[in-house]
PDB file of C-alpha atoms in Angstrom:
ATOM      1  CA  UNK A   1      89.639  61.129  50.242  1.00  0.00           C
ATOM      2  CA  UNK A   2      93.867  60.675  50.985  1.00  0.00           C
ATOM      3  CA  UNK A   3      94.114  63.713  52.665  1.00  0.00           C
ATOM      4  CA  UNK A   4      91.115  63.928  55.238  1.00  0.00           C
ATOM      5  CA  UNK A   5      91.228  60.238  55.730  1.00  0.00           C
ATOM      6  CA  UNK A   6      94.882  61.171  57.384  1.00  0.00           C
ATOM      7  CA  UNK A   7      93.030  64.045  59.063  1.00  0.00           C
ATOM      8  CA  UNK A   8      90.497  62.288  61.029  1.00  0.00           C
ATOM      9  CA  UNK A   9      93.077  59.743  61.881  1.00  0.00           C
ATOM     10  CA  UNK A  10      96.594  60.359  61.711  1.00  0.00           C
ATOM     11  CA  UNK A  11      99.778  58.497  62.838  1.00  0.00           C
ATOM     12  CA  UNK A  12     100.119  58.553  66.323  1.00  0.00           C
ATOM     13  CA  UNK A  13     103.027  57.279  68.393  1.00  0.00           C
ATOM     14  CA  UNK A  14     102.755  53.592  66.605  1.00  0.00           C
ATOM     15  CA  UNK A  15      99.982  53.632  65.177  1.00  0.00           C
ATOM     16  CA  UNK A  16     100.120  54.251  61.205  1.00  0.00           C
ATOM     17  CA  UNK A  17      97.236  56.931  59.121  1.00  0.00           C
ATOM     18  CA  UNK A  18      94.024  55.591  58.453  1.00  0.00           C
ATOM     19  CA  UNK A  19      95.239  56.478  55.312  1.00  0.00           C
ATOM     20  CA  UNK A  20      98.665  54.292  55.489  1.00  0.00           C
ATOM     21  CA  UNK A  21      96.382  50.961  56.334  1.00  0.00           C
ATOM     22  CA  UNK A  22      94.124  51.875  53.059  1.00  0.00           C
ATOM     23  CA  UNK A  23      91.470  53.111  54.405  1.00  0.00           C
ATOM     24  CA  UNK A  24      90.793  55.447  51.171  1.00  0.00           C
ATOM     25  CA  UNK A  25      90.381  51.923  49.128  1.00  0.00           C
ATOM     26  CA  UNK A  26      87.791  51.453  51.196  1.00  0.00           C
ATOM     27  CA  UNK A  27      85.950  54.074  51.411  1.00  0.00           C
ATOM     28  CA  UNK A  28      86.293  53.619  47.244  1.00  0.00           C
ATOM     29  CA  UNK A  29      85.013  50.135  47.799  1.00  0.00           C
ATOM     30  CA  UNK A  30      82.307  51.289  49.686  1.00  0.00           C
ATOM     31  CA  UNK A  31      80.928  54.099  47.105  1.00  0.00           C
ATOM     32  CA  UNK A  32      80.561  51.801  44.566  1.00  0.00           C
ATOM     33  CA  UNK A  33      79.198  49.270  46.392  1.00  0.00           C
ATOM     34  CA  UNK A  34      76.512  51.132  47.681  1.00  0.00           C
ATOM     35  CA  UNK A  35      75.497  53.439  44.998  1.00  0.00           C
ATOM     36  CA  UNK A  36      73.436  56.354  47.619  1.00  0.00           C
ATOM     37  CA  UNK A  37      77.240  57.009  48.449  1.00  0.00           C
ATOM     38  CA  UNK A  38      77.714  58.276  45.289  1.00  0.00           C
ATOM     39  CA  UNK A  39      76.768  61.508  45.043  1.00  0.00           C
ATOM     40  CA  UNK A  40      76.581  62.338  48.266  1.00  0.00           C
ATOM     41  CA  UNK A  41      80.834  61.503  48.253  1.00  0.00           C
ATOM     42  CA  UNK A  42      81.159  63.803  44.725  1.00  0.00           C
ATOM     43  CA  UNK A  43      78.416  66.551  45.848  1.00  0.00           C
ATOM     44  CA  UNK A  44      80.632  66.800  49.424  1.00  0.00           C
ATOM     45  CA  UNK A  45      84.549  66.812  47.404  1.00  0.00           C
ATOM     46  CA  UNK A  46      83.453  69.514  44.947  1.00  0.00           C
ATOM     47  CA  UNK A  47      81.750  71.614  48.175  1.00  0.00           C
ATOM     48  CA  UNK A  48      85.564  71.198  49.610  1.00  0.00           C
ATOM     49  CA  UNK A  49      87.230  72.659  46.973  1.00  0.00           C
ATOM     50  CA  UNK A  50      84.427  75.865  46.150  1.00  0.00           C
ATOM     51  CA  UNK A  51      84.915  76.526  49.785  1.00  0.00           C
ATOM     52  CA  UNK A  52      88.687  76.430  49.642  1.00  0.00           C
ATOM     53  CA  UNK A  53      89.047  78.265  46.875  1.00  0.00           C
ATOM     54  CA  UNK A  54      86.340  81.145  48.396  1.00  0.00           C
ATOM     55  CA  UNK A  55      88.529  80.786  51.194  1.00  0.00           C
ATOM     56  CA  UNK A  56      91.989  80.899  50.293  1.00  0.00           C
ATOM     57  CA  UNK A  57      91.936  80.120  46.596  1.00  0.00           C
ATOM     58  CA  UNK A  58      92.770  77.011  46.127  1.00  0.00           C
ATOM     59  CA  UNK A  59      91.617  73.556  45.942  1.00  0.00           C
ATOM     60  CA  UNK A  60      91.302  71.448  48.827  1.00  0.00           C
ATOM     61  CA  UNK A  61      94.749  69.192  47.745  1.00  0.00           C
ATOM     62  CA  UNK A  62      96.384  72.557  47.296  1.00  0.00           C
ATOM     63  CA  UNK A  63      95.654  74.488  51.209  1.00  0.00           C
ATOM     64  CA  UNK A  64      98.724  73.948  52.820  1.00  0.00           C
ATOM     65  CA  UNK A  65      98.243  72.102  56.263  1.00  0.00           C
ATOM     66  CA  UNK A  66      96.703  75.129  58.534  1.00  0.00           C
ATOM     67  CA  UNK A  67      94.530  75.646  55.864  1.00  0.00           C
ATOM     68  CA  UNK A  68      92.881  72.203  55.521  1.00  0.00           C
ATOM     69  CA  UNK A  69      92.903  71.679  59.644  1.00  0.00           C
ATOM     70  CA  UNK A  70      91.228  75.554  59.420  1.00  0.00           C
ATOM     71  CA  UNK A  71      88.915  73.941  57.155  1.00  0.00           C
ATOM     72  CA  UNK A  72      88.285  70.608  58.659  1.00  0.00           C
ATOM     73  CA  UNK A  73      87.430  72.546  62.245  1.00  0.00           C
ATOM     74  CA  UNK A  74      84.296  74.526  60.126  1.00  0.00           C
ATOM     75  CA  UNK A  75      82.916  71.024  59.184  1.00  0.00           C
ATOM     76  CA  UNK A  76      84.114  68.547  61.981  1.00  0.00           C
ATOM     77  CA  UNK A  77      82.309  69.322  64.997  1.00  0.00           C
ATOM     78  CA  UNK A  78      78.033  70.259  63.668  1.00  0.00           C
ATOM     79  CA  UNK A  79      76.390  71.510  67.280  1.00  0.00           C
ATOM     80  CA  UNK A  80      79.810  74.456  67.007  1.00  0.00           C
ATOM     81  CA  UNK A  81      79.398  74.548  62.909  1.00  0.00           C
ATOM     82  CA  UNK A  82      77.580  78.291  61.381  1.00  0.00           C
ATOM     83  CA  UNK A  83      74.993  77.502  59.018  1.00  0.00           C
ATOM     84  CA  UNK A  84      76.417  78.054  55.811  1.00  0.00           C
ATOM     85  CA  UNK A  85      78.529  74.974  56.482  1.00  0.00           C
ATOM     86  CA  UNK A  86      76.165  72.149  56.683  1.00  0.00           C
ATOM     87  CA  UNK A  87      76.637  70.342  53.592  1.00  0.00           C
ATOM     88  CA  UNK A  88      80.056  69.879  54.015  1.00  0.00           C
ATOM     89  CA  UNK A  89      78.980  69.434  58.063  1.00  0.00           C
ATOM     90  CA  UNK A  90      76.951  66.839  56.537  1.00  0.00           C
ATOM     91  CA  UNK A  91      80.162  65.879  53.712  1.00  0.00           C
ATOM     92  CA  UNK A  92      82.694  65.608  56.894  1.00  0.00           C
ATOM     93  CA  UNK A  93      80.265  63.318  59.359  1.00  0.00           C
ATOM     94  CA  UNK A  94      79.466  60.978  56.384  1.00  0.00           C
ATOM     95  CA  UNK A  95      84.135  61.173  55.664  1.00  0.00           C
ATOM     96  CA  UNK A  96      83.795  60.367  59.079  1.00  0.00           C
ATOM     97  CA  UNK A  97      81.952  57.006  59.422  1.00  0.00           C
ATOM     98  CA  UNK A  98      83.963  55.974  56.871  1.00  0.00           C
ATOM     99  CA  UNK A  99      87.002  56.990  57.857  1.00  0.00           C
ATOM    100  CA  UNK A 100      86.125  54.958  61.211  1.00  0.00           C
ATOM    101  CA  UNK A 101      84.440  51.882  59.902  1.00  0.00           C
ATOM    102  CA  UNK A 102      87.810  51.270  57.420  1.00  0.00           C
ATOM    103  CA  UNK A 103      89.937  52.311  59.826  1.00  0.00           C
ATOM    104  CA  UNK A 104      88.584  49.534  62.559  1.00  0.00           C
ATOM    105  CA  UNK A 105      88.550  46.618  60.494  1.00  0.00           C
ATOM    106  CA  UNK A 106      91.562  46.556  59.298  1.00  0.00           C
ATOM    107  CA  UNK A 107      94.989  44.668  61.320  1.00  0.00           C
ATOM    108  CA  UNK A 108      96.227  48.032  62.491  1.00  0.00           C
ATOM    109  CA  UNK A 109      92.507  48.992  63.864  1.00  0.00           C
ATOM    110  CA  UNK A 110      92.101  46.029  65.576  1.00  0.00           C
ATOM    111  CA  UNK A 111      95.101  45.929  67.526  1.00  0.00           C
ATOM    112  CA  UNK A 112      95.522  49.416  67.975  1.00  0.00           C
ATOM    113  CA  UNK A 113      91.679  48.441  70.053  1.00  0.00           C
ATOM    114  CA  UNK A 114      93.298  45.768  71.591  1.00  0.00           C
ATOM    115  CA  UNK A 115      90.176  43.473  70.326  1.00  0.00           C
ATOM    116  CA  UNK A 116      90.642  40.206  70.846  1.00  0.00           C
ATOM    117  CA  UNK A 117      87.422  38.153  69.428  1.00  0.00           C
ATOM    118  CA  UNK A 118      86.294  35.105  71.002  1.00  0.00           C
ATOM    119  CA  UNK A 119      88.744  33.377  72.553  1.00  0.00           C
ATOM    120  CA  UNK A 120      86.908  30.145  74.570  1.00  0.00           C
ATOM    121  CA  UNK A 121      87.135  29.585  78.555  1.00  0.00           C
ATOM    122  CA  UNK A 122      88.845  27.165  80.289  1.00  0.00           C
ATOM    123  CA  UNK A 123      86.512  24.761  82.198  1.00  0.00           C
ATOM    124  CA  UNK A 124      87.462  22.736  84.737  1.00  0.00           C
ATOM    125  CA  UNK A 125      84.070  22.501  86.574  1.00  0.00           C
ATOM    126  CA  UNK A 126      81.827  23.489  89.125  1.00  0.00           C
ATOM    127  CA  UNK A 127      83.168  25.458  91.969  1.00  0.00           C
ATOM    128  CA  UNK A 128      83.215  23.786  95.459  1.00  0.00           C
ATOM    129  CA  UNK A 129      81.074  26.339  96.745  1.00  0.00           C
ATOM    130  CA  UNK A 130      78.739  26.195  94.369  1.00  0.00           C
ATOM    131  CA  UNK A 131      78.713  22.168  94.999  1.00  0.00           C
ATOM    132  CA  UNK A 132      78.502  22.958  99.107  1.00  0.00           C
ATOM    133  CA  UNK A 133      76.034  26.085  98.377  1.00  0.00           C
ATOM    134  CA  UNK A 134      73.614  23.503  96.976  1.00  0.00           C
ATOM    135  CA  UNK A 135      74.825  20.442  99.017  1.00  0.00           C
ATOM    136  CA  UNK A 136      76.161  18.613  97.567  1.00  0.00           C
ATOM    137  CA  UNK A 137      80.418  18.062  96.909  1.00  0.00           C
ATOM    138  CA  UNK A 138      82.557  17.512  94.448  1.00  0.00           C
ATOM    139  CA  UNK A 139      83.783  14.423  95.568  1.00  0.00           C
ATOM    140  CA  UNK A 140      80.024  13.021  94.654  1.00  0.00           C
ATOM    141  CA  UNK A 141      79.689  10.778  91.456  1.00  0.00           C
TER     142      UNK A 141
END
């Protein structure tokens, strides 16, 4: 999960990878908290290892970076994926969703998108042109 999270959101310029900000822990929490994720995640990880074993005679985690990316490229683009990897596509889509959810709810993820939250505006009263449009003056009253 940590390797995939770092592939999905890698280190970039000033931003840390998903793994560095604790996304694997977030995914573990979600899978424990929402049991319907358990089977798809376990099955997906198993599929990933079996697929890596077939292609490279190694478990996914032991594959070279180039081999890992090769497998991810097969399953990361649903419209381009071959029918034989549909289970991998489904798993990767879930991983991508959970990774993005985990990452962009961290302090670092929020900073990356520039979200500043709700901030109060400064009210200086009704503008003079609005007063005039309604036949009033701001000096009245």
